[in-house]
mmCIF file of C-alpha atoms in Angstrom:
data_model
loop_
_atom_site.group_PDB
_atom_site.id
_atom_site.type_symbol
_atom_site.label_atom_id
_atom_site.label_comp_id
_atom_site.label_asym_id
_atom_site.label_seq_id
_atom_site.Cartn_x
_atom_site.Cartn_y
_atom_site.Cartn_z
ATOM 1 C CA MET A 237 -0.265 0.425 -0.097
ATOM 2 C CA ASP A 238 2.496 2.332 0.996
ATOM 3 C CA GLU A 239 4.809 2.072 -2.604
ATOM 4 C CA LYS A 240 1.433 2.685 -4.317
ATOM 5 C CA ILE A 241 1.040 6.167 -2.372
ATOM 6 C CA SER A 242 4.693 6.326 -3.407
ATOM 7 C CA SER A 243 4.351 5.867 -6.373
ATOM 8 C CA MET A 244 1.332 8.226 -6.992
ATOM 9 C CA GLU A 245 2.932 10.809 -5.357
ATOM 10 C CA SER A 246 6.110 10.263 -8.047
ATOM 11 C CA TYR A 247 3.578 10.254 -10.749
ATOM 12 C CA TRP A 248 2.175 13.909 -9.148
ATOM 13 C CA ASP A 249 4.809 15.022 -8.988
ATOM 14 C CA GLN A 250 6.290 14.065 -12.360
ATOM 15 C CA VAL A 251 2.887 15.773 -13.898
ATOM 16 C CA VAL A 252 4.047 19.203 -11.264
ATOM 17 C CA THR A 253 7.367 19.241 -12.393
ATOM 18 C CA VAL A 254 5.888 19.260 -16.757
ATOM 19 C CA THR A 255 3.445 21.639 -16.189
ATOM 20 C CA ILE A 256 6.480 23.792 -14.690
ATOM 21 C CA GLU A 257 7.966 23.347 -17.112
ATOM 22 C CA TYR A 258 6.184 23.686 -19.942
ATOM 23 C CA VAL A 259 2.925 25.222 -20.084
ATOM 24 C CA PRO A 260 5.580 29.225 -20.418
ATOM 25 C CA GLN A 261 6.242 27.596 -23.151
ATOM 26 C CA ILE A 262 3.275 26.913 -24.221
ATOM 27 C CA ALA A 263 1.628 30.052 -23.101
ATOM 28 C CA THR A 264 4.147 31.262 -24.711
ATOM 29 C CA ALA A 265 4.576 30.178 -28.332
ATOM 30 C CA LEU A 266 0.671 29.919 -28.402
ATOM 31 C CA ILE A 267 1.205 34.266 -27.139
ATOM 32 C CA SER A 268 3.906 34.594 -29.533
ATOM 33 C CA ALA A 269 1.590 32.724 -32.712
ATOM 34 C CA MET A 270 -1.599 34.847 -32.020
ATOM 35 C CA LEU A 271 0.678 38.056 -31.683
ATOM 36 C CA THR A 272 2.048 37.445 -35.310
ATOM 37 C CA LEU A 273 -1.290 36.282 -36.554
ATOM 38 C CA VAL A 274 -2.107 39.282 -35.529
ATOM 39 C CA ILE A 275 0.208 42.264 -37.250
ATOM 40 C CA GLY A 276 0.508 39.039 -40.086
ATOM 41 C CA LEU A 277 -2.545 39.854 -41.294
ATOM 42 C CA TRP A 278 -2.461 43.614 -40.669
ATOM 43 C CA VAL A 279 0.248 44.458 -41.951
ATOM 44 C CA ILE A 280 -1.952 42.014 -44.793
ATOM 45 C CA LYS A 281 -3.738 44.511 -45.124
ATOM 46 C CA ILE A 282 -1.644 47.109 -46.072
ATOM 47 C CA ILE A 283 0.093 45.842 -48.760
ATOM 48 C CA ASN A 284 -2.540 44.535 -50.243
ATOM 49 C CA ARG A 285 -4.552 47.654 -50.666
ATOM 50 C CA LEU A 286 -0.856 50.068 -50.931
ATOM 51 C CA VAL A 287 -0.419 46.802 -54.336
ATOM 52 C CA ARG A 288 -3.970 47.548 -54.560
ATOM 53 C CA LYS A 289 -3.731 51.697 -54.727
ATOM 54 C CA LEU A 290 -0.265 51.123 -57.609
ATOM 55 C CA PHE A 291 -2.266 48.753 -60.070
ATOM 56 C CA GLU A 292 -5.362 51.487 -59.842
ATOM 57 C CA THR A 293 -2.506 54.134 -61.225
ATOM 58 C CA ARG A 294 -0.566 52.027 -63.532
ATOM 59 C CA ASP A 295 -4.105 51.053 -65.397
ATOM 60 C CA ILE A 296 -4.545 48.160 -65.119
ATOM 61 C CA ASP A 297 -7.057 45.620 -66.383
ATOM 62 C CA LEU A 298 -9.965 45.146 -63.375
ATOM 63 C CA SER A 299 -9.838 41.260 -64.297
ATOM 64 C CA LEU A 300 -6.134 41.598 -64.532
ATOM 65 C CA ARG A 301 -5.798 43.957 -61.113
ATOM 66 C CA THR A 302 -9.056 41.904 -59.676
ATOM 67 C CA PHE A 303 -6.997 38.301 -60.444
ATOM 68 C CA LEU A 304 -3.223 40.039 -58.931
ATOM 69 C CA CYS A 305 -5.428 41.471 -55.498
ATOM 70 C CA ASN A 306 -5.987 37.776 -54.911
ATOM 71 C CA LEU A 307 -3.082 35.853 -55.806
ATOM 72 C CA ILE A 308 -1.227 38.274 -53.834
ATOM 73 C CA SER A 309 -3.083 38.466 -50.573
ATOM 74 C CA TRP A 310 -3.684 34.165 -50.401
ATOM 75 C CA SER A 311 0.179 34.384 -50.951
ATOM 76 C CA LEU A 312 0.869 36.172 -48.676
ATOM 77 C CA LYS A 313 -1.525 34.643 -46.242
ATOM 78 C CA ILE A 314 -0.035 30.838 -46.730
ATOM 79 C CA VAL A 315 3.503 32.674 -45.655
ATOM 80 C CA LEU A 316 1.518 33.363 -42.863
ATOM 81 C CA PHE A 317 0.435 30.154 -41.818
ATOM 82 C CA ILE A 318 3.990 28.709 -42.218
ATOM 83 C CA VAL A 319 5.088 31.153 -40.587
ATOM 84 C CA VAL A 320 2.329 30.894 -37.022
ATOM 85 C CA VAL A 321 2.958 27.142 -37.045
ATOM 86 C CA THR A 322 6.220 26.904 -37.283
ATOM 87 C CA GLN A 323 5.747 29.279 -34.269
ATOM 88 C CA LEU A 324 3.893 27.291 -32.733
ATOM 89 C CA GLY A 325 7.184 24.336 -32.673
ATOM 90 C CA ILE A 326 6.173 22.036 -35.405
ATOM 91 C CA LYS A 327 7.737 21.277 -37.836
ATOM 92 C CA THR A 328 7.105 22.449 -41.230
ATOM 93 C CA SER A 329 9.214 20.481 -43.561
ATOM 94 C CA SER A 330 6.849 17.665 -43.891
ATOM 95 C CA PHE A 331 3.766 19.553 -44.207
ATOM 96 C CA VAL A 332 5.783 21.529 -47.315
ATOM 97 C CA ALA A 333 6.428 18.004 -48.631
ATOM 98 C CA VAL A 334 2.809 17.457 -48.601
ATOM 99 C CA LEU A 335 1.598 20.672 -49.504
ATOM 100 C CA GLY A 336 4.326 20.687 -52.694
ATOM 101 C CA ALA A 337 2.712 17.008 -53.730
ATOM 102 C CA ALA A 338 -0.746 18.646 -53.601
ATOM 103 C CA GLY A 339 0.108 21.496 -55.702
ATOM 104 C CA LEU A 340 1.666 19.268 -58.383
ATOM 105 C CA ALA A 341 -1.874 16.892 -58.226
ATOM 106 C CA VAL A 342 -3.802 20.090 -58.620
ATOM 107 C CA GLY A 343 -1.004 21.451 -61.886
ATOM 108 C CA LEU A 344 -1.081 18.067 -63.832
ATOM 109 C CA ALA A 345 -5.272 17.739 -63.430
ATOM 110 C CA LEU A 346 -5.633 21.934 -64.112
ATOM 111 C CA GLN A 347 -2.961 22.107 -67.027
ATOM 112 C CA GLY A 348 -6.142 23.681 -69.868
ATOM 113 C CA SER A 349 -6.772 25.255 -67.022
ATOM 114 C CA LEU A 350 -3.599 27.191 -66.056
ATOM 115 C CA SER A 351 -3.251 27.244 -70.111
ATOM 116 C CA ASN A 352 -6.137 29.843 -70.074
ATOM 117 C CA LEU A 353 -5.337 30.816 -67.097
ATOM 118 C CA ALA A 354 -1.556 31.778 -68.090
ATOM 119 C CA GLY A 355 -3.240 33.073 -71.585
ATOM 120 C CA GLY A 356 -5.506 35.764 -69.721
ATOM 121 C CA VAL A 357 -2.193 37.135 -67.958
ATOM 122 C CA LEU A 358 -1.240 37.722 -71.311
ATOM 123 C CA ILE A 359 -4.019 39.749 -72.804
ATOM 124 C CA LEU A 360 -4.894 41.499 -69.976
ATOM 125 C CA THR A 361 -1.480 42.322 -69.584
ATOM 126 C CA LEU A 362 -0.497 42.520 -73.395
ATOM 127 C CA LYS A 363 -3.702 43.781 -74.234
ATOM 128 C CA PRO A 364 -3.959 43.512 -78.414
ATOM 129 C CA PHE A 365 -7.837 44.439 -77.815
ATOM 130 C CA LYS A 366 -10.025 45.453 -75.286
ATOM 131 C CA VAL A 367 -13.294 46.230 -75.185
ATOM 132 C CA GLY A 368 -14.680 46.342 -77.691
ATOM 133 C CA ASP A 369 -13.253 45.549 -80.156
ATOM 134 C CA TYR A 370 -13.790 44.199 -83.225
ATOM 135 C CA ILE A 371 -11.015 40.790 -83.909
ATOM 136 C CA ALA A 372 -10.415 37.747 -85.900
ATOM 137 C CA SER A 373 -8.375 35.453 -84.907
ATOM 138 C CA SER A 374 -5.924 33.284 -86.909
ATOM 139 C CA ASN A 375 -7.743 29.622 -84.860
ATOM 140 C CA GLY A 376 -11.514 31.542 -87.453
ATOM 141 C CA VAL A 377 -12.936 32.356 -84.535
ATOM 142 C CA SER A 378 -14.531 36.686 -85.107
ATOM 143 C CA GLY A 379 -17.109 39.131 -83.204
ATOM 144 C CA THR A 380 -16.881 42.331 -80.887
ATOM 145 C CA VAL A 381 -15.230 42.146 -77.786
ATOM 146 C CA SER A 382 -18.552 42.095 -74.823
ATOM 147 C CA TYR A 383 -16.531 40.549 -72.309
ATOM 148 C CA ILE A 384 -12.474 39.229 -71.305
ATOM 149 C CA ASP A 385 -12.049 38.094 -67.920
ATOM 150 C CA ILE A 386 -9.435 35.258 -66.555
ATOM 151 C CA PHE A 387 -9.941 32.113 -68.271
ATOM 152 C CA ASN A 388 -12.094 33.611 -71.955
ATOM 153 C CA THR A 389 -13.811 35.573 -73.554
ATOM 154 C CA LYS A 390 -16.369 36.377 -74.370
ATOM 155 C CA LEU A 391 -16.921 37.510 -78.849
ATOM 156 C CA ASN A 392 -20.620 39.355 -79.627
ATOM 157 C CA THR A 393 -20.574 38.567 -83.879
ATOM 158 C CA PRO A 394 -21.757 39.978 -85.979
ATOM 159 C CA GLN A 395 -24.798 37.188 -87.065
ATOM 160 C CA ASN A 396 -25.355 38.278 -83.056
ATOM 161 C CA GLN A 397 -24.343 35.210 -80.934
ATOM 162 C CA LEU A 398 -21.846 34.487 -78.378
ATOM 163 C CA VAL A 399 -19.064 33.211 -78.981
ATOM 164 C CA VAL A 400 -16.557 31.951 -75.514
ATOM 165 C CA VAL A 401 -12.981 31.616 -76.753
ATOM 166 C CA PRO A 402 -10.570 29.909 -73.895
ATOM 167 C CA ASN A 403 -7.610 32.546 -73.536
ATOM 168 C CA GLY A 404 -5.131 30.538 -73.950
ATOM 169 C CA ASP A 405 -6.226 29.122 -77.616
ATOM 170 C CA LEU A 406 -6.539 32.679 -78.433
ATOM 171 C CA SER A 407 -2.751 34.468 -76.546
ATOM 172 C CA ASN A 408 -1.408 31.249 -78.771
ATOM 173 C CA SER A 409 -2.590 32.377 -82.460
ATOM 174 C CA SER A 410 -2.223 35.336 -84.673
ATOM 175 C CA ILE A 411 -5.054 38.623 -83.894
ATOM 176 C CA THR A 412 -6.160 40.776 -85.947
ATOM 177 C CA ASN A 413 -7.811 44.439 -84.310
ATOM 178 C CA TYR A 414 -10.255 45.496 -87.029
ATOM 179 C CA THR A 415 -10.535 48.284 -84.545
ATOM 180 C CA GLU A 416 -7.003 49.626 -83.048
ATOM 181 C CA LEU A 417 -6.332 52.080 -85.477
ATOM 182 C CA GLY A 418 -9.875 53.981 -85.404
ATOM 183 C CA THR A 419 -10.421 53.279 -89.098
ATOM 184 C CA ARG A 420 -10.786 50.837 -91.822
ATOM 185 C CA ARG A 421 -10.164 50.472 -95.201
ATOM 186 C CA THR A 422 -12.529 49.640 -97.564
ATOM 187 C CA TRP A 423 -10.703 46.472 -100.616
ATOM 188 C CA PHE A 424 -13.148 45.448 -102.936
ATOM 189 C CA ASP A 425 -12.411 44.252 -106.414
ATOM 190 C CA ILE A 426 -15.093 44.955 -109.217
ATOM 191 C CA GLY A 427 -14.829 43.658 -113.340
ATOM 192 C CA VAL A 428 -14.418 46.144 -116.575
ATOM 193 C CA SER A 429 -15.270 44.414 -119.524
ATOM 194 C CA TYR A 430 -11.663 43.847 -121.894
ATOM 195 C CA ASP A 431 -13.056 46.061 -124.330
ATOM 196 C CA ALA A 432 -13.500 49.232 -121.080
ATOM 197 C CA ASP A 433 -11.055 52.383 -121.245
ATOM 198 C CA LEU A 434 -9.646 51.069 -118.358
ATOM 199 C CA ARG A 435 -8.381 54.919 -117.450
ATOM 200 C CA GLN A 436 -11.803 56.317 -117.602
ATOM 201 C CA ALA A 437 -13.152 53.142 -115.621
ATOM 202 C CA LYS A 438 -10.296 54.533 -112.512
ATOM 203 C CA GLU A 439 -11.063 58.278 -112.954
ATOM 204 C CA ILE A 440 -15.143 57.458 -113.271
ATOM 205 C CA LEU A 441 -15.066 55.099 -109.520
ATOM 206 C CA LEU A 442 -12.304 58.322 -107.910
ATOM 207 C CA LYS A 443 -15.063 60.308 -108.963
ATOM 208 C CA VAL A 444 -17.843 58.299 -107.270
ATOM 209 C CA ILE A 445 -15.146 57.899 -103.802
ATOM 210 C CA ALA A 446 -15.034 61.437 -103.629
ATOM 211 C CA GLU A 447 -18.316 62.528 -104.005
ATOM 212 C CA ASN A 448 -19.455 59.353 -100.656
ATOM 213 C CA GLN A 449 -18.947 62.473 -98.107
ATOM 214 C CA LEU A 450 -17.683 59.436 -95.007
ATOM 215 C CA VAL A 451 -15.027 58.194 -97.144
ATOM 216 C CA LEU A 452 -11.275 59.985 -95.878
ATOM 217 C CA ASP A 453 -8.729 62.422 -97.515
ATOM 218 C CA ASP A 454 -5.675 60.551 -95.726
ATOM 219 C CA PRO A 455 -4.892 58.092 -97.063
ATOM 220 C CA ALA A 456 -5.695 59.230 -100.265
ATOM 221 C CA PRO A 457 -7.772 57.122 -102.118
ATOM 222 C CA GLN A 458 -6.841 54.262 -104.972
ATOM 223 C CA VAL A 459 -8.519 52.810 -107.822
ATOM 224 C CA VAL A 460 -6.007 50.742 -109.002
ATOM 225 C CA VAL A 461 -5.886 47.499 -111.551
ATOM 226 C CA THR A 462 -4.918 43.500 -109.318
ATOM 227 C CA ALA A 463 -5.485 41.356 -112.431
ATOM 228 C CA LEU A 464 -6.608 40.246 -116.590
ATOM 229 C CA GLY A 465 -9.141 37.564 -114.809
ATOM 230 C CA ASP A 466 -10.623 34.795 -116.945
ATOM 231 C CA SER A 467 -13.833 36.956 -117.987
ATOM 232 C CA SER A 468 -13.009 40.489 -116.982
ATOM 233 C CA VAL A 469 -10.117 43.628 -115.787
ATOM 234 C CA ASN A 470 -9.771 42.938 -111.765
ATOM 235 C CA LEU A 471 -10.061 46.572 -110.101
ATOM 236 C CA SER A 472 -9.233 47.634 -106.871
ATOM 237 C CA VAL A 473 -11.356 50.241 -104.731
ATOM 238 C CA ARG A 474 -9.929 51.233 -101.577
ATOM 239 C CA ALA A 475 -10.791 53.586 -100.314
ATOM 240 C CA THR A 476 -10.618 54.354 -96.016
ATOM 241 C CA THR A 477 -14.025 55.653 -93.403
ATOM 242 C CA THR A 478 -14.334 56.021 -89.920
ATOM 243 C CA ASN A 479 -14.744 51.998 -87.985
ATOM 244 C CA ASP A 480 -18.536 53.574 -87.574
ATOM 245 C CA ASN A 481 -18.752 54.396 -91.142
ATOM 246 C CA PHE A 482 -16.871 51.368 -92.662
ATOM 247 C CA TRP A 483 -20.102 49.077 -93.230
ATOM 248 C CA ASP A 484 -22.138 51.479 -94.247
ATOM 249 C CA VAL A 485 -18.815 53.126 -96.695
ATOM 250 C CA ASN A 486 -18.877 49.988 -99.102
ATOM 251 C CA GLU A 487 -21.713 49.547 -99.438
ATOM 252 C CA ASN A 488 -23.319 52.394 -100.219
ATOM 253 C CA LEU A 489 -19.588 51.765 -103.245
ATOM 254 C CA ILE A 490 -20.306 49.046 -104.537
ATOM 255 C CA ILE A 491 -23.957 49.998 -105.364
ATOM 256 C CA ASP A 492 -22.861 53.695 -106.692
ATOM 257 C CA CYS A 493 -19.875 51.964 -108.139
ATOM 258 C CA LYS A 494 -22.307 49.383 -110.271
ATOM 259 C CA ALA A 495 -24.627 53.004 -110.989
ATOM 260 C CA ALA A 496 -21.757 55.037 -112.384
ATOM 261 C CA LEU A 497 -19.959 52.591 -114.960
ATOM 262 C CA ASP A 498 -23.633 51.155 -116.276
ATOM 263 C CA LYS A 499 -23.988 55.259 -116.549
ATOM 264 C CA ALA A 500 -20.816 55.665 -118.464
ATOM 265 C CA GLY A 501 -21.668 52.090 -120.397
ATOM 266 C CA ILE A 502 -19.135 50.109 -119.424
ATOM 267 C CA GLU A 503 -19.943 46.287 -119.323
ATOM 268 C CA ILE A 504 -19.239 44.403 -115.648
ATOM 269 C CA PRO A 505 -18.851 41.217 -116.782
ATOM 270 C CA PHE A 506 -19.890 37.803 -115.219
ATOM 271 C CA PRO A 507 -18.161 34.298 -116.026
ATOM 272 C CA GLN A 508 -19.207 32.929 -118.792
ATOM 273 C CA ARG A 509 -18.459 29.695 -120.221
ATOM 274 C CA ASP A 510 -19.308 28.125 -123.842
ATOM 275 C CA VAL A 511 -20.536 24.234 -124.284
ATOM 276 C CA HIS A 512 -20.367 22.744 -127.265
ATOM 277 C CA VAL A 513 -22.357 19.782 -128.078
ATOM 278 C CA PHE A 514 -21.328 17.161 -130.758
ATOM 279 C CA ASP A 515 -23.272 14.556 -132.568
ATOM 280 C CA GLU A 516 -21.734 11.354 -132.577
ATOM 281 C CA SER A 517 -24.434 10.054 -135.030
ATOM 282 C CA LYS A 518 -22.911 12.852 -138.402
ATOM 283 C CA LYS A 519 -19.942 11.472 -138.178
#
């Protein structure tokens, strides 16, 4: 009985000794971790505010600005979490290894999304086009840009269809921006007969262009002989106007040019084919 009592007393003595020795250390670690967490969150908040103001002064696109601010905020919070865990005395080497393996697995699973993400960052940073621009890409899509997101870009086609294009594909293709320069140049061919006076035809077409008030004087309009076709001599009509007036000018020039050539008696031929029929029975 005395031995049991002695054993219990020894056990409690050890508990008290351990408590006296480690409780202050645990309390100090907890307090230090809490202070680090509070101060770290406060510093992260200040950094986010400064970064947001910097992006606003640099006039960075809103979508890219939001993405970068969130990315910076979460990265800093992960670093802060690791620091707090270290303050508690937990070894972070294995934790970081597990986190890296998880990141690698997620990266492999989301290769397509990450490609679109990188493409979106490039588009929003380099700005090859903006909302409202009419673009065409080498992968066959075209339309007016209605929205640029981190992962995709939305286009409205002239047929009023919405096309959602992954940014990864769009950033890796050649892009023609029809709006960026503010003006567009009409470029269509009109064929005239081989019997026509080409100089007269050019003068008539240039006069038609000059009478259109929506055509710009600079760069100067042109009518150029481009080819000797199978059934006609092709004249290329080239005139520049603003983006808003492009389609009206293009249509009006085609109508007016045909009317002027018809009035001058200059034929606009169409492809013809002569078919010869032989009667084999008469041979």
